Amino acid sequence: TDIRRYDRWRPSRVFMVRQFCCFLLVLDFIILASTDYAAERSAGEEDGIYKNTLLPYSTPVRGFVILLRHREVQASLASFVVTILKSADVMIVGFSFLTVVVCMGVCILGNIYDSDAIGRNTDDYRSAYIWLFTLVITGSNYPDAVIPTYEHSRLFRLFFIIAGVIGTFFLVALIIASFQSTYTKHMHKLEDLLDLERRKATVVAYEVLKLEQEREVR
């Protein structure tokens, strides 16, 4: 009974992930089949450098698809997906704060400095989002860009300190704590469910054996 219940539970959680991995494999096959390696090799030999623009993303994907065939891996992945969905509200708060920081960074630092590092990272929202995401989430200070900003204005210094402190020491810790708590509760709930199903299966097996013994006695 518990095995049947488990088999019904796991495919619904990992179906989209497996389909996405299969899509990547098909896309990889199409790219490899349609790319002319001979032309790239000849062009590279003329320059003295072999150039290949393909991103070998499918190499780890193939191993990931193979691992997904294992039942325990599927259960862990399913729990991970469910935990992310249940912790979505906390993650939305974190990304909302990051979006506000990015908008402030582009307005304050965009097209102001002659420094290549600052100008390159704050000219548009895409570059600023990647740069400030790394700064806020990891606490990196980017000395080539942040330190010159410190020296220019106390307002800019306050901006980086507030963004780093709130993002690194508050929001990241909040997301990790929420994720860990939700994951632990979900795993305990799953274990209790499987334990209940095992007990039911044991009772059913005991009753079947009891009936078989009564038939033999008769």
C-alpha atoms as a PDB file:
ATOM      1  CA  THR A   1       0.000   0.000   0.000  1.00  0.00           C
ATOM      2  CA  ASP A   2       2.738   2.456   0.911  1.00  0.00           C
ATOM      3  CA  ILE A   3       4.607   1.687  -2.316  1.00  0.00           C
ATOM      4  CA  ARG A   4       1.558   2.416  -4.433  1.00  0.00           C
ATOM      5  CA  ARG A   5       0.892   5.630  -2.556  1.00  0.00           C
ATOM      6  CA  TYR A   6       4.536   6.643  -2.953  1.00  0.00           C
ATOM      7  CA  ASP A   7       4.490   5.882  -6.675  1.00  0.00           C
ATOM      8  CA  ARG A   8       1.431   8.115  -7.105  1.00  0.00           C
ATOM      9  CA  TRP A   9       3.025  10.885  -5.083  1.00  0.00           C
ATOM     10  CA  ARG A  10       6.392  11.315  -6.747  1.00  0.00           C
ATOM     11  CA  PRO A  11       5.611  11.657 -10.507  1.00  0.00           C
ATOM     12  CA  SER A  12       3.377  14.692 -10.048  1.00  0.00           C
ATOM     13  CA  ARG A  13       6.217  16.631  -8.438  1.00  0.00           C
ATOM     14  CA  VAL A  14       9.047  15.828 -10.818  1.00  0.00           C
ATOM     15  CA  PHE A  15       7.149  15.612 -14.112  1.00  0.00           C
ATOM     16  CA  MET A  16       7.967  19.168 -15.201  1.00  0.00           C
ATOM     17  CA  VAL A  17      11.630  18.825 -14.218  1.00  0.00           C
ATOM     18  CA  ARG A  18      12.038  15.627 -16.221  1.00  0.00           C
ATOM     19  CA  GLN A  19      10.283  17.149 -19.218  1.00  0.00           C
ATOM     20  CA  PHE A  20      12.564  20.189 -19.046  1.00  0.00           C
ATOM     21  CA  CYS A  21      15.667  17.961 -18.941  1.00  0.00           C
ATOM     22  CA  CYS A  22      14.392  15.967 -21.918  1.00  0.00           C
ATOM     23  CA  PHE A  23      13.816  19.234 -23.765  1.00  0.00           C
ATOM     24  CA  LEU A  24      17.428  20.239 -23.111  1.00  0.00           C
ATOM     25  CA  LEU A  25      18.642  16.907 -24.454  1.00  0.00           C
ATOM     26  CA  VAL A  26      16.599  17.313 -27.640  1.00  0.00           C
ATOM     27  CA  LEU A  27      17.825  20.877 -28.034  1.00  0.00           C
ATOM     28  CA  ASP A  28      21.397  19.722 -27.542  1.00  0.00           C
ATOM     29  CA  PHE A  29      20.973  17.091 -30.257  1.00  0.00           C
ATOM     30  CA  ILE A  30      19.573  19.686 -32.674  1.00  0.00           C
ATOM     31  CA  ILE A  31      22.441  22.095 -32.005  1.00  0.00           C
ATOM     32  CA  LEU A  32      25.094  19.426 -32.389  1.00  0.00           C
ATOM     33  CA  ALA A  33      23.479  18.150 -35.598  1.00  0.00           C
ATOM     34  CA  SER A  34      23.140  21.587 -37.201  1.00  0.00           C
ATOM     35  CA  THR A  35      26.521  23.092 -36.268  1.00  0.00           C
ATOM     36  CA  ASP A  36      29.298  22.968 -38.810  1.00  0.00           C
ATOM     37  CA  TYR A  37      32.374  22.100 -36.758  1.00  0.00           C
ATOM     38  CA  ALA A  38      34.558  21.917 -39.828  1.00  0.00           C
ATOM     39  CA  ALA A  39      33.975  25.591 -40.660  1.00  0.00           C
ATOM     40  CA  GLU A  40      34.791  26.652 -37.104  1.00  0.00           C
ATOM     41  CA  ARG A  41      37.895  24.492 -37.049  1.00  0.00           C
ATOM     42  CA  SER A  42      39.173  25.906 -40.326  1.00  0.00           C
ATOM     43  CA  ALA A  43      38.493  29.466 -39.156  1.00  0.00           C
ATOM     44  CA  GLY A  44      40.270  28.731 -35.919  1.00  0.00           C
ATOM     45  CA  GLU A  45      43.274  27.265 -37.675  1.00  0.00           C
ATOM     46  CA  GLU A  46      43.625  30.445 -39.721  1.00  0.00           C
ATOM     47  CA  ASP A  47      43.675  32.561 -36.563  1.00  0.00           C
ATOM     48  CA  GLY A  48      45.772  30.066 -34.698  1.00  0.00           C
ATOM     49  CA  ILE A  49      42.985  29.584 -32.148  1.00  0.00           C
ATOM     50  CA  TYR A  50      40.206  27.021 -32.247  1.00  0.00           C
ATOM     51  CA  LYS A  51      36.904  28.685 -31.432  1.00  0.00           C
ATOM     52  CA  ASN A  52      33.825  26.859 -30.271  1.00  0.00           C
ATOM     53  CA  THR A  53      30.777  28.867 -29.268  1.00  0.00           C
ATOM     54  CA  LEU A  54      28.688  25.951 -28.020  1.00  0.00           C
ATOM     55  CA  LEU A  55      27.872  25.820 -24.320  1.00  0.00           C
ATOM     56  CA  PRO A  56      28.209  22.209 -23.112  1.00  0.00           C
ATOM     57  CA  TYR A  57      25.218  22.483 -20.787  1.00  0.00           C
ATOM     58  CA  SER A  58      23.960  19.033 -21.743  1.00  0.00           C
ATOM     59  CA  THR A  59      26.935  17.212 -20.194  1.00  0.00           C
ATOM     60  CA  PRO A  60      25.717  17.505 -16.566  1.00  0.00           C
ATOM     61  CA  VAL A  61      22.093  17.242 -17.707  1.00  0.00           C
ATOM     62  CA  ARG A  62      22.624  13.710 -19.016  1.00  0.00           C
ATOM     63  CA  GLY A  63      23.918  12.562 -15.635  1.00  0.00           C
ATOM     64  CA  PHE A  64      21.094  14.407 -13.902  1.00  0.00           C
ATOM     65  CA  VAL A  65      18.490  12.566 -15.983  1.00  0.00           C
ATOM     66  CA  ILE A  66      20.115   9.247 -15.106  1.00  0.00           C
ATOM     67  CA  LEU A  67      20.070  10.088 -11.401  1.00  0.00           C
ATOM     68  CA  LEU A  68      16.385  11.000 -11.619  1.00  0.00           C
ATOM     69  CA  ARG A  69      15.597   7.361 -12.340  1.00  0.00           C
ATOM     70  CA  HIS A  70      16.505   6.515  -8.739  1.00  0.00           C
ATOM     71  CA  ARG A  71      13.515   6.580  -6.392  1.00  0.00           C
ATOM     72  CA  GLU A  72      15.277   8.288  -3.478  1.00  0.00           C
ATOM     73  CA  VAL A  73      16.640  11.023  -5.727  1.00  0.00           C
ATOM     74  CA  GLN A  74      13.163  11.625  -7.108  1.00  0.00           C
ATOM     75  CA  ALA A  75      11.726  11.877  -3.610  1.00  0.00           C
ATOM     76  CA  SER A  76      14.411  14.360  -2.525  1.00  0.00           C
ATOM     77  CA  LEU A  77      13.899  16.456  -5.640  1.00  0.00           C
ATOM     78  CA  ALA A  78      10.145  16.430  -5.119  1.00  0.00           C
ATOM     79  CA  SER A  79      10.583  17.609  -1.528  1.00  0.00           C
ATOM     80  CA  PHE A  80      12.923  20.346  -2.721  1.00  0.00           C
ATOM     81  CA  VAL A  81      10.381  21.591  -5.293  1.00  0.00           C
ATOM     82  CA  VAL A  82       7.547  21.552  -2.762  1.00  0.00           C
ATOM     83  CA  THR A  83       9.701  23.453  -0.286  1.00  0.00           C
ATOM     84  CA  ILE A  84      10.494  26.159  -2.837  1.00  0.00           C
ATOM     85  CA  LEU A  85       6.802  26.569  -3.654  1.00  0.00           C
ATOM     86  CA  LYS A  86       5.874  26.862   0.022  1.00  0.00           C
ATOM     87  CA  SER A  87       8.701  29.350   0.659  1.00  0.00           C
ATOM     88  CA  ALA A  88       7.777  31.480  -2.340  1.00  0.00           C
ATOM     89  CA  ASP A  89       6.434  34.354  -0.220  1.00  0.00           C
ATOM     90  CA  VAL A  90       9.774  34.843   1.544  1.00  0.00           C
ATOM     91  CA  MET A  91      11.673  34.625  -1.731  1.00  0.00           C
ATOM     92  CA  ILE A  92       9.345  37.186  -3.290  1.00  0.00           C
ATOM     93  CA  VAL A  93      10.202  39.590  -0.469  1.00  0.00           C
ATOM     94  CA  GLY A  94      13.905  39.088  -1.127  1.00  0.00           C
ATOM     95  CA  PHE A  95      13.663  39.632  -4.871  1.00  0.00           C
ATOM     96  CA  SER A  96      11.380  42.636  -4.354  1.00  0.00           C
ATOM     97  CA  PHE A  97      14.019  44.216  -2.139  1.00  0.00           C
ATOM     98  CA  LEU A  98      16.661  43.402  -4.721  1.00  0.00           C
ATOM     99  CA  THR A  99      14.568  45.014  -7.454  1.00  0.00           C
ATOM    100  CA  VAL A 100      14.249  48.212  -5.416  1.00  0.00           C
ATOM    101  CA  VAL A 101      18.008  48.219  -4.794  1.00  0.00           C
ATOM    102  CA  VAL A 102      18.678  47.740  -8.503  1.00  0.00           C
ATOM    103  CA  CYS A 103      16.401  50.657  -9.444  1.00  0.00           C
ATOM    104  CA  MET A 104      18.115  52.882  -6.876  1.00  0.00           C
ATOM    105  CA  GLY A 105      21.549  51.768  -8.073  1.00  0.00           C
ATOM    106  CA  VAL A 106      20.786  52.568 -11.704  1.00  0.00           C
ATOM    107  CA  CYS A 107      19.331  55.969 -10.794  1.00  0.00           C
ATOM    108  CA  ILE A 108      22.211  56.895  -8.479  1.00  0.00           C
ATOM    109  CA  LEU A 109      25.214  55.406 -10.269  1.00  0.00           C
ATOM    110  CA  GLY A 110      24.105  55.100 -13.887  1.00  0.00           C
ATOM    111  CA  ASN A 111      26.049  57.260 -16.367  1.00  0.00           C
ATOM    112  CA  ILE A 112      27.709  59.310 -13.616  1.00  0.00           C
ATOM    113  CA  TYR A 113      31.261  58.011 -13.313  1.00  0.00           C
ATOM    114  CA  ASP A 114      33.961  57.660 -15.897  1.00  0.00           C
ATOM    115  CA  SER A 115      35.127  54.467 -14.250  1.00  0.00           C
ATOM    116  CA  ASP A 116      34.657  51.527 -16.595  1.00  0.00           C
ATOM    117  CA  ALA A 117      33.764  49.189 -13.743  1.00  0.00           C
ATOM    118  CA  ILE A 118      30.945  51.363 -12.418  1.00  0.00           C
ATOM    119  CA  GLY A 119      29.654  52.440 -15.801  1.00  0.00           C
ATOM    120  CA  ARG A 120      29.624  48.915 -17.161  1.00  0.00           C
ATOM    121  CA  ASN A 121      27.651  47.565 -14.214  1.00  0.00           C
ATOM    122  CA  THR A 122      25.029  50.301 -13.868  1.00  0.00           C
ATOM    123  CA  ASP A 123      24.267  51.478 -17.383  1.00  0.00           C
ATOM    124  CA  ASP A 124      21.249  49.187 -17.732  1.00  0.00           C
ATOM    125  CA  TYR A 125      19.002  47.173 -15.464  1.00  0.00           C
ATOM    126  CA  ARG A 126      20.205  43.785 -16.661  1.00  0.00           C
ATOM    127  CA  SER A 127      23.857  44.417 -15.778  1.00  0.00           C
ATOM    128  CA  ALA A 128      22.907  46.205 -12.571  1.00  0.00           C
ATOM    129  CA  TYR A 129      20.651  43.346 -11.512  1.00  0.00           C
ATOM    130  CA  ILE A 130      23.424  40.760 -11.951  1.00  0.00           C
ATOM    131  CA  TRP A 131      26.013  42.963 -10.254  1.00  0.00           C
ATOM    132  CA  LEU A 132      23.869  44.001  -7.278  1.00  0.00           C
ATOM    133  CA  PHE A 133      22.432  40.490  -6.921  1.00  0.00           C
ATOM    134  CA  THR A 134      25.961  39.186  -6.381  1.00  0.00           C
ATOM    135  CA  LEU A 135      26.780  42.074  -4.064  1.00  0.00           C
ATOM    136  CA  VAL A 136      23.654  41.729  -1.920  1.00  0.00           C
ATOM    137  CA  ILE A 137      23.456  37.935  -1.787  1.00  0.00           C
ATOM    138  CA  THR A 138      27.152  37.126  -1.308  1.00  0.00           C
ATOM    139  CA  GLY A 139      28.343  40.272   0.446  1.00  0.00           C
ATOM    140  CA  SER A 140      31.111  40.874  -2.123  1.00  0.00           C
ATOM    141  CA  ASN A 141      32.357  44.454  -2.158  1.00  0.00           C
ATOM    142  CA  TYR A 142      33.749  44.711  -5.712  1.00  0.00           C
ATOM    143  CA  PRO A 143      36.699  46.966  -4.752  1.00  0.00           C
ATOM    144  CA  ASP A 144      37.127  48.309  -8.288  1.00  0.00           C
ATOM    145  CA  ALA A 145      33.627  49.805  -8.248  1.00  0.00           C
ATOM    146  CA  VAL A 146      32.408  50.071  -4.672  1.00  0.00           C
ATOM    147  CA  ILE A 147      35.486  51.702  -3.120  1.00  0.00           C
ATOM    148  CA  PRO A 148      35.607  54.580  -5.642  1.00  0.00           C
ATOM    149  CA  THR A 149      31.907  55.067  -4.956  1.00  0.00           C
ATOM    150  CA  TYR A 150      32.617  55.277  -1.226  1.00  0.00           C
ATOM    151  CA  GLU A 151      35.179  58.007  -1.831  1.00  0.00           C
ATOM    152  CA  HIS A 152      32.843  60.095  -3.952  1.00  0.00           C
ATOM    153  CA  SER A 153      29.864  60.517  -1.642  1.00  0.00           C
ATOM    154  CA  ARG A 154      28.662  59.456   1.788  1.00  0.00           C
ATOM    155  CA  LEU A 155      25.207  58.890   0.329  1.00  0.00           C
ATOM    156  CA  PHE A 156      26.558  56.241  -2.035  1.00  0.00           C
ATOM    157  CA  ARG A 157      28.501  54.674   0.817  1.00  0.00           C
ATOM    158  CA  LEU A 158      25.306  54.488   2.877  1.00  0.00           C
ATOM    159  CA  PHE A 159      23.499  52.933  -0.094  1.00  0.00           C
ATOM    160  CA  PHE A 160      25.960  50.038  -0.381  1.00  0.00           C
ATOM    161  CA  ILE A 161      26.106  49.475   3.376  1.00  0.00           C
ATOM    162  CA  ILE A 162      22.327  49.317   3.749  1.00  0.00           C
ATOM    163  CA  ALA A 163      21.923  47.074   0.707  1.00  0.00           C
ATOM    164  CA  GLY A 164      24.678  44.730   1.850  1.00  0.00           C
ATOM    165  CA  VAL A 165      23.617  44.527   5.497  1.00  0.00           C
ATOM    166  CA  ILE A 166      19.897  44.053   4.827  1.00  0.00           C
ATOM    167  CA  GLY A 167      20.438  41.686   1.926  1.00  0.00           C
ATOM    168  CA  THR A 168      23.275  39.555   3.269  1.00  0.00           C
ATOM    169  CA  PHE A 169      22.554  39.401   6.989  1.00  0.00           C
ATOM    170  CA  PHE A 170      18.761  39.662   7.061  1.00  0.00           C
ATOM    171  CA  LEU A 171      17.039  38.571   3.859  1.00  0.00           C
ATOM    172  CA  VAL A 172      19.428  35.742   2.995  1.00  0.00           C
ATOM    173  CA  ALA A 173      19.259  34.420   6.552  1.00  0.00           C
ATOM    174  CA  LEU A 174      15.450  34.713   6.474  1.00  0.00           C
ATOM    175  CA  ILE A 175      15.210  32.784   3.197  1.00  0.00           C
ATOM    176  CA  ILE A 176      17.552  30.044   4.429  1.00  0.00           C
ATOM    177  CA  ALA A 177      15.686  29.712   7.749  1.00  0.00           C
ATOM    178  CA  SER A 178      12.295  29.586   6.025  1.00  0.00           C
ATOM    179  CA  PHE A 179      13.524  27.040   3.498  1.00  0.00           C
ATOM    180  CA  GLN A 180      15.068  24.821   6.159  1.00  0.00           C
ATOM    181  CA  SER A 181      11.983  24.966   8.375  1.00  0.00           C
ATOM    182  CA  THR A 182       9.597  24.199   5.503  1.00  0.00           C
ATOM    183  CA  TYR A 183      11.781  21.375   4.214  1.00  0.00           C
ATOM    184  CA  THR A 184      12.038  19.794   7.667  1.00  0.00           C
ATOM    185  CA  LYS A 185       8.261  19.953   8.207  1.00  0.00           C
ATOM    186  CA  HIS A 186       7.602  18.497   4.788  1.00  0.00           C
ATOM    187  CA  MET A 187      10.008  15.599   5.331  1.00  0.00           C
ATOM    188  CA  HIS A 188       8.491  14.839   8.745  1.00  0.00           C
ATOM    189  CA  LYS A 189       5.021  14.880   7.230  1.00  0.00           C
ATOM    190  CA  LEU A 190       6.136  12.555   4.437  1.00  0.00           C
ATOM    191  CA  GLU A 191       7.784  10.178   6.902  1.00  0.00           C
ATOM    192  CA  ASP A 192       4.637  10.088   9.043  1.00  0.00           C
ATOM    193  CA  LEU A 193       2.542   9.376   5.963  1.00  0.00           C
ATOM    194  CA  LEU A 194       4.787   6.547   4.815  1.00  0.00           C
ATOM    195  CA  ASP A 195       4.933   5.130   8.344  1.00  0.00           C
ATOM    196  CA  LEU A 196       1.129   5.141   8.533  1.00  0.00           C
ATOM    197  CA  GLU A 197       0.893   3.364   5.185  1.00  0.00           C
ATOM    198  CA  ARG A 198       3.425   0.764   6.339  1.00  0.00           C
ATOM    199  CA  ARG A 199       1.400   0.100   9.458  1.00  0.00           C
ATOM    200  CA  LYS A 200      -1.756  -0.304   7.395  1.00  0.00           C
ATOM    201  CA  ALA A 201       0.055  -2.697   5.083  1.00  0.00           C
ATOM    202  CA  THR A 202       1.320  -4.685   8.083  1.00  0.00           C
ATOM    203  CA  VAL A 203      -2.193  -4.957   9.541  1.00  0.00           C
ATOM    204  CA  VAL A 204      -3.596  -6.091   6.186  1.00  0.00           C
ATOM    205  CA  ALA A 205      -0.827  -8.678   5.805  1.00  0.00           C
ATOM    206  CA  TYR A 206      -1.483  -9.951   9.337  1.00  0.00           C
ATOM    207  CA  GLU A 207      -5.200 -10.306   8.641  1.00  0.00           C
ATOM    208  CA  VAL A 208      -4.493 -12.178   5.401  1.00  0.00           C
ATOM    209  CA  LEU A 209      -2.151 -14.580   7.198  1.00  0.00           C
ATOM    210  CA  LYS A 210      -4.717 -15.058   9.945  1.00  0.00           C
ATOM    211  CA  LEU A 211      -7.400 -15.985   7.413  1.00  0.00           C
ATOM    212  CA  GLU A 212      -5.003 -18.390   5.705  1.00  0.00           C
ATOM    213  CA  GLN A 213      -4.243 -20.104   9.024  1.00  0.00           C
ATOM    214  CA  GLU A 214      -7.943 -20.428   9.841  1.00  0.00           C
ATOM    215  CA  ARG A 215      -8.568 -22.043   6.462  1.00  0.00           C
ATOM    216  CA  GLU A 216      -5.749 -24.526   7.053  1.00  0.00           C
ATOM    217  CA  VAL A 217      -7.134 -25.446  10.496  1.00  0.00           C
ATOM    218  CA  ARG A 218     -10.567 -26.073   9.021  1.00  0.00           C
END
